Tab-separated table of C-alpha atoms in Angstrom:
chain	number	residue	atom	x	y	z
O	1	UNK	CA	12.740	-44.133	-8.846
O	2	UNK	CA	13.482	-40.562	-9.884
O	3	UNK	CA	16.714	-40.068	-12.515
O	4	UNK	CA	18.935	-38.805	-10.777
O	5	UNK	CA	19.325	-41.429	-8.677
O	6	UNK	CA	20.671	-43.540	-11.830
O	7	UNK	CA	23.052	-40.983	-13.259
O	8	UNK	CA	26.232	-39.434	-12.214
O	9	UNK	CA	26.564	-36.142	-13.315
O	10	UNK	CA	29.546	-33.854	-13.737
O	11	UNK	CA	29.770	-30.413	-13.846
O	12	UNK	CA	32.913	-28.150	-15.109
O	13	UNK	CA	33.310	-25.853	-11.863
O	14	UNK	CA	34.935	-23.207	-12.803
O	15	UNK	CA	36.250	-22.108	-9.324
O	16	UNK	CA	37.922	-25.259	-9.286
O	17	UNK	CA	38.600	-25.472	-13.059
O	18	UNK	CA	37.891	-28.986	-13.028
O	19	UNK	CA	34.417	-31.551	-13.609
O	20	UNK	CA	32.964	-32.386	-10.635
O	21	UNK	CA	30.441	-34.965	-9.451
O	22	UNK	CA	27.191	-32.887	-9.002
O	23	UNK	CA	26.200	-33.635	-5.497
O	24	UNK	CA	22.990	-31.044	-4.703
O	25	UNK	CA	22.797	-29.584	-0.875
O	26	UNK	CA	19.564	-30.890	-0.541
O	27	UNK	CA	18.886	-34.445	-2.051
O	28	UNK	CA	16.907	-34.416	-4.684
O	29	UNK	CA	16.312	-30.614	-5.239
O	30	UNK	CA	18.317	-28.061	-6.943
O	31	UNK	CA	18.832	-24.413	-6.472
O	32	UNK	CA	20.577	-22.245	-8.900
O	33	UNK	CA	20.715	-18.802	-9.647
O	34	UNK	CA	21.829	-16.917	-13.200
O	35	UNK	CA	22.415	-13.501	-13.750
O	36	UNK	CA	19.317	-11.786	-16.026
O	37	UNK	CA	19.698	-8.754	-18.378
O	38	UNK	CA	20.346	-5.046	-17.453
O	39	UNK	CA	16.980	-4.288	-19.204
O	40	UNK	CA	18.432	-0.530	-20.506
O	41	UNK	CA	17.790	-2.193	-24.384
O	42	UNK	CA	16.907	-5.120	-26.432
O	43	UNK	CA	18.387	-8.343	-25.419
O	44	UNK	CA	21.444	-8.905	-27.887
O	45	UNK	CA	22.236	-12.189	-29.089
O	46	UNK	CA	25.002	-13.405	-27.084
O	47	UNK	CA	22.834	-12.949	-24.205
O	48	UNK	CA	19.902	-15.040	-25.308
O	49	UNK	CA	22.834	-17.899	-25.876
O	50	UNK	CA	23.984	-17.446	-22.076
O	51	UNK	CA	20.457	-17.530	-21.386
O	52	UNK	CA	19.888	-20.609	-23.588
O	53	UNK	CA	22.294	-22.712	-22.249
O	54	UNK	CA	20.831	-22.481	-18.549
O	55	UNK	CA	17.554	-22.978	-20.072
O	56	UNK	CA	18.830	-26.489	-21.230
O	57	UNK	CA	20.749	-26.824	-18.440
O	58	UNK	CA	17.097	-26.463	-15.941
O	59	UNK	CA	15.488	-28.414	-18.498
O	60	UNK	CA	17.823	-31.648	-17.908
O	61	UNK	CA	17.767	-31.489	-14.187
O	62	UNK	CA	13.868	-31.439	-14.172
O	63	UNK	CA	14.056	-34.631	-16.765
O	64	UNK	CA	16.073	-36.052	-13.928
O	65	UNK	CA	13.580	-35.662	-11.921
O	66	UNK	CA	15.027	-33.179	-9.823
O	67	UNK	CA	12.896	-30.394	-7.835
O	68	UNK	CA	14.578	-27.172	-9.197
O	69	UNK	CA	14.242	-23.639	-7.948
O	70	UNK	CA	15.419	-21.441	-10.451
O	71	UNK	CA	16.289	-17.434	-10.080
O	72	UNK	CA	16.997	-15.413	-12.905
O	73	UNK	CA	16.406	-11.835	-11.931
O	74	UNK	CA	16.292	-8.294	-13.479
O	75	UNK	CA	19.037	-5.563	-13.141
O	76	UNK	CA	16.643	-2.622	-13.487
O	77	UNK	CA	18.821	0.075	-10.988
O	78	UNK	CA	22.624	-0.297	-10.306
O	79	UNK	CA	24.451	-0.993	-13.584
O	80	UNK	CA	26.663	1.615	-14.351
O	81	UNK	CA	27.897	2.560	-17.701
O	82	UNK	CA	30.760	0.721	-18.935
O	83	UNK	CA	30.644	-1.395	-15.249
O	84	UNK	CA	32.313	0.640	-13.219
O	85	UNK	CA	31.370	2.215	-9.733
O	86	UNK	CA	31.644	5.966	-10.816
O	87	UNK	CA	29.390	7.313	-13.395
O	88	UNK	CA	25.829	6.839	-14.811
O	89	UNK	CA	23.697	4.590	-14.610
O	90	UNK	CA	22.723	2.493	-17.840
O	91	UNK	CA	19.133	2.648	-17.466
O	92	UNK	CA	18.937	6.378	-15.837
O	93	UNK	CA	21.077	7.549	-19.216
O	94	UNK	CA	18.569	5.694	-21.768
O	95	UNK	CA	16.167	7.786	-19.521
O	96	UNK	CA	17.495	10.267	-20.018
O	97	UNK	CA	18.334	10.231	-23.837
O	98	UNK	CA	15.161	9.187	-25.003
O	99	UNK	CA	13.600	11.735	-22.379
O	100	UNK	CA	11.083	8.659	-20.350
O	101	UNK	CA	10.916	7.338	-16.997
O	102	UNK	CA	13.474	4.986	-15.791
O	103	UNK	CA	10.676	2.573	-14.694
O	104	UNK	CA	8.762	3.299	-18.731
O	105	UNK	CA	12.870	1.785	-19.915
O	106	UNK	CA	12.503	-0.973	-17.349
O	107	UNK	CA	9.327	-1.937	-18.648
O	108	UNK	CA	10.015	-1.835	-22.568
O	109	UNK	CA	12.936	-3.920	-22.289
O	110	UNK	CA	11.612	-6.340	-19.736
O	111	UNK	CA	8.882	-7.023	-22.279
O	112	UNK	CA	11.150	-7.179	-25.214
O	113	UNK	CA	13.114	-9.744	-23.229
O	114	UNK	CA	10.202	-11.925	-22.167
O	115	UNK	CA	9.116	-11.908	-26.167
O	116	UNK	CA	12.344	-12.945	-27.218
O	117	UNK	CA	12.455	-15.534	-24.883
O	118	UNK	CA	9.226	-16.710	-25.440
O	119	UNK	CA	9.844	-17.133	-29.336
O	120	UNK	CA	13.007	-19.240	-28.673
O	121	UNK	CA	10.738	-21.679	-26.264
O	122	UNK	CA	12.582	-20.190	-22.699
O	123	UNK	CA	11.165	-22.161	-19.821
O	124	UNK	CA	10.218	-19.495	-17.405
O	125	UNK	CA	12.296	-19.700	-14.477
O	126	UNK	CA	10.885	-20.480	-10.551
O	127	UNK	CA	11.513	-16.678	-9.626
O	128	UNK	CA	12.679	-13.679	-11.203
O	129	UNK	CA	13.504	-10.857	-8.726
O	130	UNK	CA	14.114	-7.416	-9.833
O	131	UNK	CA	16.901	-5.329	-8.251
O	132	UNK	CA	14.702	-2.474	-7.284
O	133	UNK	CA	12.449	-4.698	-5.562
O	134	UNK	CA	15.323	-5.757	-2.830
O	135	UNK	CA	16.649	-2.925	-1.571
O	136	UNK	CA	15.975	-3.504	1.950
O	137	UNK	CA	17.577	-6.392	1.720
O	138	UNK	CA	20.727	-4.893	0.089
O	139	UNK	CA	20.903	-2.347	2.610
O	140	UNK	CA	20.652	-4.787	5.407
O	141	UNK	CA	23.781	-6.736	4.247
O	142	UNK	CA	25.849	-3.212	3.707
O	143	UNK	CA	24.894	-3.143	7.646
O	144	UNK	CA	26.181	-6.538	7.849
O	145	UNK	CA	29.211	-5.938	6.083
O	146	UNK	CA	30.063	-2.474	7.863
O	147	UNK	CA	29.449	-4.177	11.133
O	148	UNK	CA	32.256	-6.638	10.484
O	149	UNK	CA	34.686	-3.878	9.617
O	150	UNK	CA	35.157	-5.205	5.601
O	151	UNK	CA	33.461	-2.370	4.259
O	152	UNK	CA	33.962	2.042	5.001
O	153	UNK	CA	31.566	4.502	4.503
O	154	UNK	CA	32.958	7.629	2.687
O	155	UNK	CA	30.996	10.952	1.264
O	156	UNK	CA	27.364	9.367	1.744
O	157	UNK	CA	28.202	5.966	-0.165
O	158	UNK	CA	29.693	2.578	1.000
O	159	UNK	CA	32.479	0.785	-0.712
O	160	UNK	CA	33.801	-3.066	0.258
O	161	UNK	CA	37.325	-2.980	1.668
O	162	UNK	CA	39.126	-5.595	-0.805
O	163	UNK	CA	42.038	-4.816	1.106
O	164	UNK	CA	41.085	-5.786	4.545
O	165	UNK	CA	38.941	-8.837	3.382
O	166	UNK	CA	42.179	-10.307	1.683
O	167	UNK	CA	43.558	-10.523	5.013
O	168	UNK	CA	42.179	-13.271	5.752
O	169	UNK	CA	40.251	-14.607	2.828
O	170	UNK	CA	40.981	-15.016	-1.107
O	171	UNK	CA	40.044	-12.457	-3.428
O	172	UNK	CA	40.567	-13.356	-7.035
O	173	UNK	CA	40.086	-16.868	-6.305
O	174	UNK	CA	37.354	-17.636	-8.792
O	175	UNK	CA	39.097	-15.169	-11.664
O	176	UNK	CA	42.870	-16.403	-10.852
O	177	UNK	CA	43.680	-12.909	-9.887
O	178	UNK	CA	45.925	-11.863	-7.275
O	179	UNK	CA	45.444	-8.615	-5.343
O	180	UNK	CA	48.541	-7.729	-5.273
O	181	UNK	CA	49.162	-7.559	-8.702
O	182	UNK	CA	45.935	-5.710	-9.408
O	183	UNK	CA	47.172	-3.418	-7.088
O	184	UNK	CA	50.541	-2.996	-9.070
O	185	UNK	CA	48.368	-2.386	-12.294
O	186	UNK	CA	46.007	0.052	-11.074
O	187	UNK	CA	46.860	3.959	-11.727
O	188	UNK	CA	46.535	5.891	-8.605
O	189	UNK	CA	43.463	7.499	-7.819
O	190	UNK	CA	44.402	11.049	-7.551
O	191	UNK	CA	41.945	12.146	-5.074
O	192	UNK	CA	39.270	11.850	-7.722
O	193	UNK	CA	37.618	8.862	-5.657
O	194	UNK	CA	36.011	8.254	-2.305
O	195	UNK	CA	37.856	4.604	-2.733
O	196	UNK	CA	40.981	3.916	-0.423
O	197	UNK	CA	42.100	1.576	-3.252
O	198	UNK	CA	41.513	1.352	-6.942
O	199	UNK	CA	40.143	-2.592	-6.360
O	200	UNK	CA	37.444	-1.512	-3.824
O	201	UNK	CA	33.860	-2.131	-5.293
O	202	UNK	CA	30.644	-0.068	-3.968
O	203	UNK	CA	28.383	-1.449	-2.197
O	204	UNK	CA	25.455	1.923	-2.110
O	205	UNK	CA	26.171	4.857	-3.845
O	206	UNK	CA	25.264	8.236	-2.755
O	207	UNK	CA	23.120	9.600	-5.671
O	208	UNK	CA	24.081	12.896	-7.305
O	209	UNK	CA	21.367	15.599	-7.489
O	210	UNK	CA	20.256	14.796	-11.218
O	211	UNK	CA	20.096	11.260	-10.479
O	212	UNK	CA	16.570	10.207	-10.580
O	213	UNK	CA	16.621	6.647	-9.312
O	214	UNK	CA	17.499	6.818	-5.225
O	215	UNK	CA	16.073	5.535	-2.385
O	216	UNK	CA	17.001	6.400	1.098
O	217	UNK	CA	19.581	4.827	3.592
O	218	UNK	CA	21.513	5.389	6.651
O	219	UNK	CA	24.436	6.595	4.574
O	220	UNK	CA	22.740	8.654	1.956
O	221	UNK	CA	19.748	8.918	-0.351
O	222	UNK	CA	20.893	6.638	-3.172
O	223	UNK	CA	21.376	3.182	-5.119
O	224	UNK	CA	22.700	-0.054	-4.560
O	225	UNK	CA	25.801	-1.741	-6.440
O	226	UNK	CA	25.178	-3.663	-9.127
O	227	UNK	CA	27.393	-6.528	-7.867
O	228	UNK	CA	25.346	-6.425	-4.684
O	229	UNK	CA	22.074	-6.862	-6.337
O	230	UNK	CA	22.915	-10.199	-7.057
O	231	UNK	CA	24.119	-11.143	-3.658
O	232	UNK	CA	20.916	-9.726	-1.968
O	233	UNK	CA	18.395	-11.617	-4.415
O	234	UNK	CA	19.946	-14.969	-4.896
O	235	UNK	CA	20.874	-15.405	-1.178
O	236	UNK	CA	16.893	-14.349	-0.146
O	237	UNK	CA	15.296	-16.922	-2.668
O	238	UNK	CA	18.517	-19.176	-2.513
O	239	UNK	CA	20.019	-19.594	1.287
O	240	UNK	CA	23.476	-18.585	2.043
O	241	UNK	CA	24.796	-21.232	0.924
O	242	UNK	CA	23.427	-23.398	-2.461
O	243	UNK	CA	23.852	-25.852	-5.345
O	244	UNK	CA	24.405	-23.690	-9.070
O	245	UNK	CA	25.540	-19.795	-9.830
O	246	UNK	CA	25.758	-18.914	-13.684
O	247	UNK	CA	26.236	-16.702	-16.278
O	248	UNK	CA	27.910	-15.392	-18.836
O	249	UNK	CA	32.167	-15.750	-19.206
O	250	UNK	CA	32.609	-11.739	-18.886
O	251	UNK	CA	30.576	-11.917	-15.432
O	252	UNK	CA	33.809	-13.826	-14.047
O	253	UNK	CA	35.441	-10.795	-12.985
O	254	UNK	CA	34.624	-8.085	-11.555
O	255	UNK	CA	30.936	-9.308	-10.646
O	256	UNK	CA	30.791	-13.093	-10.056
O	257	UNK	CA	34.182	-12.254	-7.744
O	258	UNK	CA	32.567	-9.692	-5.722
O	259	UNK	CA	29.198	-11.719	-5.288
O	260	UNK	CA	31.768	-14.170	-3.655
O	261	UNK	CA	33.435	-11.536	-1.497
O	262	UNK	CA	30.045	-10.172	-0.099
O	263	UNK	CA	28.520	-13.674	0.639
O	264	UNK	CA	31.549	-14.400	2.658
O	265	UNK	CA	32.232	-11.331	4.568
O	266	UNK	CA	28.605	-11.034	5.424
O	267	UNK	CA	28.023	-14.921	6.363
O	268	UNK	CA	31.520	-16.572	6.783
O	269	UNK	CA	30.103	-19.182	4.192
O	270	UNK	CA	31.504	-19.808	0.439
O	271	UNK	CA	28.003	-19.321	-1.067
O	272	UNK	CA	28.199	-21.518	-4.352
O	273	UNK	CA	29.422	-24.672	-4.299
O	274	UNK	CA	29.590	-25.055	-8.443
O	275	UNK	CA	30.199	-22.231	-10.489
O	276	UNK	CA	29.032	-22.080	-14.257
O	277	UNK	CA	29.792	-20.029	-17.343
O	278	UNK	CA	28.469	-19.938	-20.784
O	279	UNK	CA	30.912	-19.041	-23.399
O	280	UNK	CA	30.439	-15.977	-26.205
O	281	UNK	CA	29.167	-15.998	-29.149
O	282	UNK	CA	30.936	-14.288	-32.440
O	283	UNK	CA	29.803	-13.173	-35.737
O	284	UNK	CA	31.239	-14.171	-38.828
O	285	UNK	CA	34.792	-14.380	-36.574
O	286	UNK	CA	34.702	-10.973	-34.896
O	287	UNK	CA	32.901	-9.786	-31.413
O	288	UNK	CA	29.486	-8.800	-31.713
O	289	UNK	CA	29.673	-4.759	-31.231
O	290	UNK	CA	26.816	-2.036	-31.301
O	291	UNK	CA	29.878	0.059	-32.001
O	292	UNK	CA	31.633	-1.509	-34.585
O	293	UNK	CA	28.058	-2.613	-36.212
O	294	UNK	CA	29.427	-5.887	-35.954
O	295	UNK	CA	25.919	-6.985	-34.245
O	296	UNK	CA	22.449	-8.735	-35.032
O	297	UNK	CA	19.399	-9.262	-32.529
O	298	UNK	CA	17.465	-11.771	-31.817
O	299	UNK	CA	14.143	-10.897	-33.822
O	300	UNK	CA	16.492	-9.642	-36.605
O	301	UNK	CA	17.233	-13.676	-36.923
O	302	UNK	CA	13.721	-14.104	-37.447
O	303	UNK	CA	12.604	-11.517	-39.394
O	304	UNK	CA	15.576	-11.336	-41.913
O	305	UNK	CA	15.696	-7.718	-41.514
O	306	UNK	CA	19.641	-7.456	-41.414
O	307	UNK	CA	22.635	-7.441	-43.548
O	308	UNK	CA	24.389	-10.675	-42.544
O	309	UNK	CA	21.817	-13.455	-43.184
O	310	UNK	CA	20.587	-14.297	-46.461
O	311	UNK	CA	17.236	-14.784	-45.361
O	312	UNK	CA	15.175	-15.529	-42.040
O	313	UNK	CA	15.565	-18.115	-39.994
O	314	UNK	CA	12.911	-19.628	-37.292
O	315	UNK	CA	13.727	-19.823	-33.869
O	316	UNK	CA	13.977	-23.139	-33.647
O	317	UNK	CA	16.430	-23.561	-36.211
O	318	UNK	CA	18.865	-20.938	-34.279
O	319	UNK	CA	18.409	-22.581	-30.998
O	320	UNK	CA	19.348	-25.825	-32.938
O	321	UNK	CA	22.529	-23.884	-34.453
O	322	UNK	CA	23.274	-22.896	-31.093
O	323	UNK	CA	22.529	-25.870	-29.300
O	324	UNK	CA	25.460	-28.131	-31.528
O	325	UNK	CA	28.129	-26.491	-29.590
O	326	UNK	CA	28.919	-26.970	-26.279
O	327	UNK	CA	28.176	-23.607	-23.482
O	328	UNK	CA	31.645	-23.191	-22.597
O	329	UNK	CA	33.163	-22.901	-26.187
O	330	UNK	CA	32.946	-20.073	-28.091
O	331	UNK	CA	30.449	-20.409	-31.219
O	332	UNK	CA	30.630	-18.399	-34.413
O	333	UNK	CA	27.645	-17.100	-36.149
O	334	UNK	CA	27.153	-17.169	-39.316
O	335	UNK	CA	25.056	-17.287	-42.666
O	336	UNK	CA	26.490	-20.402	-43.890
O	337	UNK	CA	26.609	-22.355	-40.515
O	338	UNK	CA	22.897	-20.956	-39.759
O	339	UNK	CA	21.942	-22.581	-43.244
O	340	UNK	CA	24.047	-26.033	-42.589
O	341	UNK	CA	22.138	-25.956	-38.761
O	342	UNK	CA	18.673	-25.636	-41.188
O	343	UNK	CA	19.033	-28.336	-42.986
O	344	UNK	CA	20.280	-30.669	-39.871
O	345	UNK	CA	17.498	-29.244	-38.029
O	346	UNK	CA	14.613	-30.435	-40.685
O	347	UNK	CA	16.367	-33.574	-41.160
O	348	UNK	CA	15.658	-34.485	-37.357
O	349	UNK	CA	11.893	-33.079	-37.741
O	350	UNK	CA	11.012	-35.317	-40.829
O	351	UNK	CA	12.640	-38.174	-38.499
O	352	UNK	CA	10.511	-37.331	-35.466
O	353	UNK	CA	7.441	-36.805	-38.243
O	354	UNK	CA	8.167	-40.637	-39.684
O	355	UNK	CA	8.931	-41.981	-36.134
O	356	UNK	CA	5.198	-41.596	-35.881
O	357	UNK	CA	3.933	-43.647	-39.082
O	358	UNK	CA	5.850	-46.842	-37.978
O	359	UNK	CA	4.632	-49.792	-36.342
O	360	UNK	CA	6.521	-52.897	-34.581
O	361	UNK	CA	8.140	-55.982	-35.348
O	362	UNK	CA	8.845	-59.180	-33.403
O	363	UNK	CA	12.195	-58.807	-33.899
O	364	UNK	CA	14.899	-56.365	-32.700
O	365	UNK	CA	18.152	-54.729	-34.506
O	366	UNK	CA	19.068	-52.097	-32.341
O	367	UNK	CA	20.578	-52.133	-29.034
O	368	UNK	CA	18.363	-49.345	-27.451
O	369	UNK	CA	19.795	-49.423	-23.855
O	370	UNK	CA	23.606	-49.207	-25.555
O	371	UNK	CA	21.798	-46.070	-27.715
O	372	UNK	CA	20.149	-44.190	-24.707
O	373	UNK	CA	23.280	-44.826	-22.363
O	374	UNK	CA	25.618	-42.896	-24.807
O	375	UNK	CA	22.575	-39.961	-24.954
O	376	UNK	CA	22.972	-39.617	-21.047
O	377	UNK	CA	26.764	-39.678	-20.937
O	378	UNK	CA	26.952	-37.085	-23.310
O	379	UNK	CA	24.787	-35.005	-21.074
O	380	UNK	CA	25.974	-36.085	-17.825
O	381	UNK	CA	29.336	-35.039	-19.246
O	382	UNK	CA	28.797	-30.936	-18.842
O	383	UNK	CA	25.808	-31.223	-20.460
O	384	UNK	CA	27.482	-32.068	-23.629
O	385	UNK	CA	24.489	-31.029	-26.343
O	386	UNK	CA	26.861	-31.530	-29.391
O	387	UNK	CA	27.497	-35.165	-28.266
O	388	UNK	CA	24.013	-35.617	-27.519
O	389	UNK	CA	23.090	-34.246	-30.986
O	390	UNK	CA	25.106	-36.861	-32.613
O	391	UNK	CA	23.632	-39.734	-30.873
O	392	UNK	CA	20.254	-38.549	-31.791
O	393	UNK	CA	21.178	-38.408	-35.516
O	394	UNK	CA	22.288	-41.798	-34.698
O	395	UNK	CA	18.749	-42.201	-33.888
O	396	UNK	CA	17.636	-40.563	-37.202
O	397	UNK	CA	19.713	-43.455	-39.328
O	398	UNK	CA	17.893	-46.160	-37.449
O	399	UNK	CA	14.500	-44.118	-37.629
O	400	UNK	CA	15.290	-43.712	-41.493
O	401	UNK	CA	16.503	-47.799	-41.591
O	402	UNK	CA	13.373	-48.996	-40.274
O	403	UNK	CA	10.814	-46.415	-42.474
O	404	UNK	CA	12.903	-48.653	-44.952
O	405	UNK	CA	11.576	-52.185	-43.567
O	406	UNK	CA	15.643	-52.391	-43.259
O	407	UNK	CA	14.992	-52.244	-39.361
O	408	UNK	CA	12.830	-53.600	-36.689
O	409	UNK	CA	12.174	-52.993	-33.277
O	410	UNK	CA	9.660	-54.436	-30.772
O	411	UNK	CA	6.766	-53.117	-29.289
O	412	UNK	CA	8.365	-52.392	-25.815
O	413	UNK	CA	11.684	-51.335	-27.551
O	414	UNK	CA	9.589	-48.823	-30.051
O	415	UNK	CA	7.512	-47.343	-27.512
O	416	UNK	CA	11.139	-46.672	-25.320
O	417	UNK	CA	12.808	-45.288	-28.245
O	418	UNK	CA	10.347	-42.647	-29.131
O	419	UNK	CA	9.940	-41.773	-25.398
O	420	UNK	CA	13.733	-41.495	-25.378
O	421	UNK	CA	13.842	-39.500	-28.931
O	422	UNK	CA	10.877	-37.062	-27.746
O	423	UNK	CA	12.323	-36.275	-24.304
O	424	UNK	CA	15.972	-35.312	-25.686
O	425	UNK	CA	14.742	-33.357	-28.694
O	426	UNK	CA	11.660	-31.625	-27.599
O	427	UNK	CA	12.233	-30.981	-23.434
O	428	UNK	CA	15.931	-31.493	-22.612
O	429	UNK	CA	16.959	-29.357	-26.089
O	430	UNK	CA	14.048	-27.350	-26.087
O	431	UNK	CA	13.013	-27.588	-30.036
O	432	UNK	CA	9.532	-27.281	-31.512
O	433	UNK	CA	8.250	-29.030	-34.351
O	434	UNK	CA	7.582	-26.313	-36.868
O	435	UNK	CA	5.137	-28.167	-38.311
O	436	UNK	CA	2.638	-28.650	-35.714
O	437	UNK	CA	3.603	-24.638	-34.937
O	438	UNK	CA	3.013	-23.044	-38.716
O	439	UNK	CA	0.080	-25.001	-39.255
O	440	UNK	CA	-3.470	-23.872	-38.944
O	441	UNK	CA	-4.146	-24.064	-35.124
O	442	UNK	CA	-7.605	-24.261	-34.883
O	443	UNK	CA	-7.737	-27.534	-36.679
O	444	UNK	CA	-4.950	-28.722	-35.304
O	445	UNK	CA	-6.565	-28.180	-31.647
O	446	UNK	CA	-9.953	-30.026	-33.149
O	447	UNK	CA	-8.099	-33.359	-34.419
O	448	UNK	CA	-5.880	-32.919	-31.192
O	449	UNK	CA	-9.232	-33.169	-29.340
O	450	UNK	CA	-10.797	-35.763	-31.489
O	451	UNK	CA	-8.159	-38.140	-30.622
O	452	UNK	CA	-8.158	-37.409	-27.319
O	453	UNK	CA	-12.041	-38.246	-27.497
O	454	UNK	CA	-11.076	-41.232	-29.140
O	455	UNK	CA	-8.426	-42.230	-26.547
O	456	UNK	CA	-11.149	-41.418	-23.543
O	457	UNK	CA	-13.267	-43.666	-25.424
O	458	UNK	CA	-10.380	-46.577	-25.615
O	459	UNK	CA	-10.287	-46.512	-21.908
O	460	UNK	CA	-13.925	-46.829	-21.025
O	461	UNK	CA	-13.425	-50.139	-23.610
O	462	UNK	CA	-10.655	-50.988	-21.700
O	463	UNK	CA	-8.244	-51.247	-24.736
O	464	UNK	CA	-5.173	-49.792	-23.133
O	465	UNK	CA	-3.262	-50.768	-26.115
O	466	UNK	CA	-4.726	-48.083	-28.450
O	467	UNK	CA	-5.169	-45.657	-25.652
O	468	UNK	CA	-1.087	-45.916	-25.190
O	469	UNK	CA	-0.421	-45.933	-28.951
O	470	UNK	CA	-2.651	-42.851	-29.521
O	471	UNK	CA	-0.541	-40.978	-26.167
O	472	UNK	CA	2.472	-42.298	-26.726
O	473	UNK	CA	1.828	-41.345	-30.800
O	474	UNK	CA	1.358	-37.470	-29.985
O	475	UNK	CA	4.205	-37.916	-27.871
O	476	UNK	CA	6.799	-38.669	-30.680
O	477	UNK	CA	4.942	-34.929	-32.634
O	478	UNK	CA	5.842	-32.883	-29.142
O	479	UNK	CA	2.241	-33.121	-27.980
O	480	UNK	CA	2.293	-34.026	-24.061
O	481	UNK	CA	-1.378	-34.722	-23.018
O	482	UNK	CA	-2.037	-34.322	-19.403
O	483	UNK	CA	-5.035	-36.320	-17.379
O	484	UNK	CA	-6.495	-34.638	-14.705
O	485	UNK	CA	-9.211	-34.348	-12.544
O	486	UNK	CA	-11.328	-32.024	-14.804
O	487	UNK	CA	-10.228	-34.235	-18.014
O	488	UNK	CA	-7.277	-34.154	-20.616
O	489	UNK	CA	-5.719	-31.529	-21.626
O	490	UNK	CA	-2.584	-31.119	-23.831
O	491	UNK	CA	0.448	-28.920	-24.571
O	492	UNK	CA	3.034	-28.707	-27.902
């Protein structure tokens, strides 16, 4: 039986403002879309936290035996400076400043994005579409919205008619905004815009003569609006109605609000069942910003080349630090905080190392089932990683008691306990045992292959107790064996 049938998972839905029991549209399957980066600069630490939150959520769905299609896009056109419809494209501006082609900028910072996420042990998404790869789909959606009378063309650009849409729908349902209040608080356009109303947003923008990134359309040579890109890519791969849409809290308005409006205008359906938003990361109690200098890049944490930290920290320590806070809470990054996280991380890894060396005894002095339930209860309560970590440290305490001979577990319970600790520490939280990673890889590979040979021989001799023991102890170290037609392989 798949694990998801044994658990009731609750997710905080930003649309309703409540925790709701997760019921997928198709049983056993999850469709999740997360707004990815605009690749015009090095990915900043706040974005890494957002993507890490959804990496953890992706991992937990997989742990529950769901089949997950996780789509996370790359925005490589159409995201204007200051997130408005007028002005200059962020990528085009960077290309102009550095005297490069826009796609050179895209390539440089897409590589940086993947490199950083790989260092922090992210699982790759199922699909990673780009905005420029879906221009045709975006043009087709604009045509549909125009045909329904919910958009208008103006001087080669096409804008979504928010006021018209709001006659039979609710623009503002996600952010809790009222269109009358928005109109009352907005400035007059003074004839400087092609829009009918300030709240209207671009579906397609006519490119000015100096604008390099441009594509032909029925209305003009131009480029798609930022909001439209995510609508096109999410619905192409997940359908007009899918389970989860995620992103940073800063995207709730206007980006996600506009996505909902576009989807409802084009299809008549509410596009997403559960909207999820990760909260922001601050630095020393203040908002992170390049303009103020209160900013640190992920790579600067790893190499120590910054003015905020007393030394370099590993990616797993930084990941553990972020997992100690709930994804919906504001998290403050500081030297003291990550030093404390490093101590906790080292305690956890030391316990995982010790777990491999512990033998079982006939008696049992830990209620494994109750401890297991507490771990799942934490994750099933809107992915509450801080509570999960507290429960894992209860497991650490017990490992230390077993090591000292003050507590024991039966063979069956010890195997089950080891498997659960491994699953939550390495698979769900995505932490890595750095002693293994930082060791001599050639020697490590040789030792693991020797153990695989010993296990294979044990299986030939029908010594399944030894075979299982080798496998389970490697798992406890974060080393996963995979038996296939061509033999046994391993992954760290």
